[in-house]
PDB file of C-alpha atoms in Angstrom:
ATOM      1  CA  MET U  25     -17.137 -14.454 -17.607  1.00 80.00           C
ATOM      2  CA  LYS U  26     -15.727 -11.903 -20.056  1.00 87.00           C
ATOM      3  CA  LYS U  27     -17.686  -9.129 -18.334  1.00 86.00           C
ATOM      4  CA  ILE U  28     -16.260 -10.153 -14.941  1.00 86.00           C
ATOM      5  CA  LYS U  29     -12.705 -10.096 -16.304  1.00 85.00           C
ATOM      6  CA  GLU U  30     -13.293  -6.640 -17.759  1.00 87.00           C
ATOM      7  CA  LEU U  31     -14.611  -5.379 -14.425  1.00 84.00           C
ATOM      8  CA  ILE U  32     -11.645  -6.862 -12.570  1.00 82.00           C
ATOM      9  CA  LYS U  33      -9.232  -5.247 -15.013  1.00 84.00           C
ATOM     10  CA  LYS U  34     -11.051  -1.910 -14.806  1.00 87.00           C
ATOM     11  CA  TYR U  35     -11.097  -1.885 -10.993  1.00 86.00           C
ATOM     12  CA  LYS U  36      -7.818  -3.734 -10.380  1.00 85.00           C
ATOM     13  CA  ARG U  37      -6.257  -0.921  -8.350  1.00 82.00           C
ATOM     14  CA  ILE U  38      -9.279  -0.547  -6.095  1.00 83.00           C
ATOM     15  CA  ILE U  39      -9.616  -4.318  -5.638  1.00 86.00           C
ATOM     16  CA  SER U  40      -5.906  -4.580  -4.831  1.00 87.00           C
ATOM     17  CA  TYR U  41      -6.178  -1.652  -2.421  1.00 84.00           C
ATOM     18  CA  VAL U  42      -9.087  -3.292  -0.609  1.00 87.00           C
ATOM     19  CA  ILE U  43      -7.141  -6.552  -0.232  1.00 91.00           C
ATOM     20  CA  VAL U  44      -3.911  -4.859   0.921  1.00 89.00           C
ATOM     21  CA  GLY U  45      -5.942  -2.514   3.108  1.00 87.00           C
ATOM     22  CA  GLY U  46      -7.683  -5.500   4.664  1.00 90.00           C
ATOM     23  CA  PHE U  47      -4.366  -7.045   5.643  1.00 94.00           C
ATOM     24  CA  THR U  48      -3.061  -3.677   6.858  1.00 92.00           C
ATOM     25  CA  THR U  49      -6.210  -3.249   8.960  1.00 91.00           C
ATOM     26  CA  LEU U  50      -5.795  -6.750  10.406  1.00 94.00           C
ATOM     27  CA  ILE U  51      -2.239  -5.863  11.421  1.00 95.00           C
ATOM     28  CA  SER U  52      -3.357  -2.571  12.936  1.00 93.00           C
ATOM     29  CA  PHE U  53      -6.314  -4.047  14.840  1.00 92.00           C
ATOM     30  CA  GLY U  54      -4.401  -7.181  15.808  1.00 94.00           C
ATOM     31  CA  LEU U  55      -1.621  -5.183  17.396  1.00 94.00           C
ATOM     32  CA  TYR U  56      -3.970  -2.592  18.929  1.00 92.00           C
ATOM     33  CA  TYR U  57      -5.813  -5.373  20.742  1.00 90.00           C
ATOM     34  CA  PHE U  58      -2.736  -7.541  21.407  1.00 91.00           C
ATOM     35  CA  PRO U  59      -2.534  -8.150  25.187  1.00 85.00           C
ATOM     36  CA  GLY U  60       0.948  -6.668  25.667  1.00 85.00           C
ATOM     37  CA  ILE U  61       0.085  -3.530  23.718  1.00 87.00           C
ATOM     38  CA  ARG U  62      -3.516  -3.370  24.920  1.00 86.00           C
ATOM     39  CA  SER U  63      -2.299  -2.594  28.429  1.00 89.00           C
ATOM     40  CA  LEU U  64      -0.814   0.697  27.179  1.00 93.00           C
ATOM     41  CA  HIS U  65      -2.701   3.979  26.846  1.00 92.00           C
ATOM     42  CA  TYR U  66      -4.934   3.715  23.773  1.00 91.00           C
ATOM     43  CA  ILE U  67      -3.044   6.448  21.876  1.00 93.00           C
ATOM     44  CA  ALA U  68       0.301   4.685  22.517  1.00 94.00           C
ATOM     45  CA  ALA U  69      -1.219   1.339  21.487  1.00 93.00           C
ATOM     46  CA  ASN U  70      -2.594   2.900  18.316  1.00 93.00           C
ATOM     47  CA  THR U  71       0.776   4.465  17.473  1.00 93.00           C
ATOM     48  CA  ILE U  72       2.648   1.170  17.846  1.00 95.00           C
ATOM     49  CA  ALA U  73       0.044  -0.599  15.705  1.00 94.00           C
ATOM     50  CA  TRP U  74       0.301   2.234  13.170  1.00 93.00           C
ATOM     51  CA  ILE U  75       4.089   1.917  12.818  1.00 94.00           C
ATOM     52  CA  CYS U  76       3.906  -1.802  12.030  1.00 95.00           C
ATOM     53  CA  ALA U  77       0.920  -1.390   9.704  1.00 94.00           C
ATOM     54  CA  VAL U  78       2.608   1.446   7.775  1.00 93.00           C
ATOM     55  CA  ILE U  79       5.756  -0.574   7.151  1.00 94.00           C
ATOM     56  CA  PHE U  80       3.719  -3.481   5.790  1.00 96.00           C
ATOM     57  CA  SER U  81       1.429  -1.124   3.868  1.00 91.00           C
ATOM     58  CA  PHE U  82       4.295   0.666   2.125  1.00 91.00           C
ATOM     59  CA  PHE U  83       5.758  -2.479   0.617  1.00 90.00           C
ATOM     60  CA  ALA U  84       2.389  -4.063  -0.214  1.00 91.00           C
ATOM     61  CA  ASN U  85       0.899  -0.907  -1.757  1.00 84.00           C
ATOM     62  CA  ARG U  86       4.088  -0.182  -3.651  1.00 85.00           C
ATOM     63  CA  ARG U  87       4.092  -3.635  -5.199  1.00 82.00           C
ATOM     64  CA  PHE U  88       0.470  -4.704  -5.576  1.00 83.00           C
ATOM     65  CA  VAL U  89      -1.679  -1.566  -5.653  1.00 79.00           C
ATOM     66  CA  PHE U  90       0.250   1.275  -7.218  1.00 73.00           C
ATOM     67  CA  GLU U  91       2.841  -0.933  -8.990  1.00 75.00           C
ATOM     68  CA  SER U  92       5.631   1.562  -8.461  1.00 74.00           C
ATOM     69  CA  LYS U  93       8.387   1.461 -11.045  1.00 75.00           C
ATOM     70  CA  SER U  94      10.862   3.405  -8.910  1.00 76.00           C
ATOM     71  CA  ARG U  95      14.217   1.681  -8.516  1.00 82.00           C
ATOM     72  CA  GLY U  96      17.351   2.512  -6.635  1.00 85.00           C
ATOM     73  CA  VAL U  97      17.914   3.222  -2.982  1.00 89.00           C
ATOM     74  CA  ARG U  98      17.452   6.985  -3.270  1.00 89.00           C
ATOM     75  CA  ALA U  99      14.207   6.731  -5.274  1.00 84.00           C
ATOM     76  CA  VAL U 100      12.663   4.130  -2.956  1.00 86.00           C
ATOM     77  CA  THR U 101      13.798   6.093   0.105  1.00 88.00           C
ATOM     78  CA  LEU U 102      12.094   9.218  -1.234  1.00 87.00           C
ATOM     79  CA  GLU U 103       8.971   7.200  -1.960  1.00 86.00           C
ATOM     80  CA  PHE U 104       9.060   5.734   1.558  1.00 90.00           C
ATOM     81  CA  ALA U 105       9.522   9.188   3.093  1.00 90.00           C
ATOM     82  CA  GLY U 106       6.551  10.529   1.128  1.00 85.00           C
ATOM     83  CA  PHE U 107       4.463   7.528   2.104  1.00 85.00           C
ATOM     84  CA  VAL U 108       5.297   7.872   5.803  1.00 90.00           C
ATOM     85  CA  ALA U 109       4.653  11.629   5.676  1.00 87.00           C
ATOM     86  CA  SER U 110       1.223  11.023   4.129  1.00 82.00           C
ATOM     87  CA  ARG U 111       0.484   8.367   6.726  1.00 87.00           C
ATOM     88  CA  LEU U 112       1.547  10.690   9.560  1.00 91.00           C
ATOM     89  CA  PHE U 113      -1.380  12.877   8.592  1.00 88.00           C
ATOM     90  CA  SER U 114      -3.715   9.907   8.940  1.00 88.00           C
ATOM     91  CA  LEU U 115      -2.106   8.892  12.263  1.00 92.00           C
ATOM     92  CA  PHE U 116      -2.852  12.321  13.693  1.00 93.00           C
ATOM     93  CA  ALA U 117      -6.379  12.146  12.281  1.00 92.00           C
ATOM     94  CA  GLU U 118      -6.924   8.675  13.746  1.00 92.00           C
ATOM     95  CA  ASP U 119      -5.510   9.649  17.145  1.00 94.00           C
ATOM     96  CA  ALA U 120      -7.710  12.765  17.194  1.00 95.00           C
ATOM     97  CA  ILE U 121     -10.811  10.738  16.305  1.00 94.00           C
ATOM     98  CA  LEU U 122      -9.947   8.135  18.966  1.00 94.00           C
ATOM     99  CA  TYR U 123      -9.390  10.865  21.556  1.00 95.00           C
ATOM    100  CA  ILE U 124     -12.686  12.609  20.765  1.00 96.00           C
ATOM    101  CA  LEU U 125     -14.730   9.409  20.673  1.00 95.00           C
ATOM    102  CA  VAL U 126     -13.233   8.113  23.913  1.00 94.00           C
ATOM    103  CA  ALA U 127     -13.723  11.538  25.546  1.00 95.00           C
ATOM    104  CA  VAL U 128     -17.438  11.544  24.688  1.00 96.00           C
ATOM    105  CA  GLY U 129     -17.926   8.136  26.251  1.00 93.00           C
ATOM    106  CA  SER U 130     -17.263   5.648  23.475  1.00 90.00           C
ATOM    107  CA  GLY U 131     -14.964   2.917  24.708  1.00 88.00           C
ATOM    108  CA  ARG U 132     -11.535   2.536  23.162  1.00 88.00           C
ATOM    109  CA  ASN U 133     -12.658  -0.717  21.541  1.00 88.00           C
ATOM    110  CA  ILE U 134     -15.583   0.923  19.738  1.00 91.00           C
ATOM    111  CA  ALA U 135     -13.709   4.130  18.848  1.00 93.00           C
ATOM    112  CA  LYS U 136     -11.114   2.268  16.775  1.00 91.00           C
ATOM    113  CA  LEU U 137     -13.626   1.192  14.107  1.00 91.00           C
ATOM    114  CA  PRO U 138     -14.947   4.582  12.863  1.00 92.00           C
ATOM    115  CA  ALA U 139     -11.438   6.004  13.139  1.00 91.00           C
ATOM    116  CA  ALA U 140     -10.103   3.181  10.951  1.00 89.00           C
ATOM    117  CA  ILE U 141     -12.804   3.674   8.309  1.00 88.00           C
ATOM    118  CA  ILE U 142     -11.953   7.364   7.920  1.00 89.00           C
ATOM    119  CA  VAL U 143      -8.232   6.571   7.820  1.00 87.00           C
ATOM    120  CA  VAL U 144      -8.655   3.997   5.033  1.00 82.00           C
ATOM    121  CA  ILE U 145     -10.209   6.681   2.833  1.00 85.00           C
ATOM    122  CA  LEU U 146      -7.500   9.234   3.685  1.00 84.00           C
ATOM    123  CA  ASN U 147      -4.771   6.673   3.045  1.00 79.00           C
ATOM    124  CA  TYR U 148      -6.063   5.772  -0.409  1.00 78.00           C
ATOM    125  CA  ILE U 149      -6.098   9.416  -1.452  1.00 81.00           C
ATOM    126  CA  THR U 150      -2.628  10.177  -0.112  1.00 77.00           C
ATOM    127  CA  GLY U 151      -1.167   6.843  -1.257  1.00 71.00           C
ATOM    128  CA  HIS U 152      -2.355   7.519  -4.783  1.00 72.00           C
ATOM    129  CA  PHE U 153      -0.460  10.812  -4.758  1.00 74.00           C
ATOM    130  CA  VAL U 154       2.755   9.284  -3.396  1.00 70.00           C
ATOM    131  CA  PHE U 155       2.911   6.472  -5.960  1.00 67.00           C
ATOM    132  CA  SER U 156       1.262   8.159  -8.956  1.00 65.00           C
ATOM    133  CA  GLU U 157       2.814   9.754 -11.982  1.00 53.00           C
ATOM    134  CA  HIS U 158       1.626  13.127 -10.742  1.00 45.00           C
ATOM    135  CA  GLY U 159       3.151  12.761  -7.299  1.00 47.00           C
ATOM    136  CA  GLY U 160       5.750  10.144  -6.708  1.00 44.00           C
ATOM    137  CA  LYS U 161       6.951   9.083 -10.150  1.00 45.00           C
ATOM    138  CA  LYS U 162       8.352  12.428 -11.292  1.00 46.00           C
ATOM    139  CA  LYS U 163      10.207  12.895  -8.018  1.00 44.00           C
ATOM    140  CA  ASN U 164      11.509   9.336  -8.183  1.00 42.00           C
ATOM    141  CA  GLU U 165      12.676   9.663 -11.794  1.00 47.00           C
ATOM    142  CA  ALA U 166      14.819  12.621 -10.738  1.00 45.00           C
ATOM    143  CA  ALA U 167      16.208  10.556  -7.852  1.00 40.00           C
ATOM    144  CA  ASP U 168      16.933   7.623 -10.197  1.00 41.00           C
ATOM    145  CA  LYS U 169      18.894   9.923 -12.531  1.00 47.00           C
ATOM    146  CA  ALA U 170      20.828  11.438  -9.621  1.00 43.00           C
ATOM    147  CA  GLU U 171      21.709   7.949  -8.369  1.00 42.00           C
ATOM    148  CA  ALA U 172      22.915   6.707 -11.773  1.00 44.00           C
TER     149      ALA U 172
END
């Protein structure tokens, strides 16, 4: 039992990311396949699903995965802007992968899965930068001081 607790503590961030990422993926897939959105072009459907998933993902990752300490409207706004900017990169990557896979004959339903797997990896890397001491925290500390 002690060994399990140590492993959980050691890999807490990754475990939390997998859980939050699972819920984010459910939101993304759920909306992508939702009947009202499903009738749209697959890139439009993916973009709508992406917007909703990113909003959820920001707040969940901020709180449960990266445990951001940033406070104040300006600091959180900067963090949100960085998060959305990093996710825009993954949106373009996902849309490009969807487009290529659909163009080579994979159906839109099948194409979403490999695209999502690649995006999860990209999002972890960029999310770590946005919320980490090396990326987001220093920028947010400056914003906190400016707001005070």
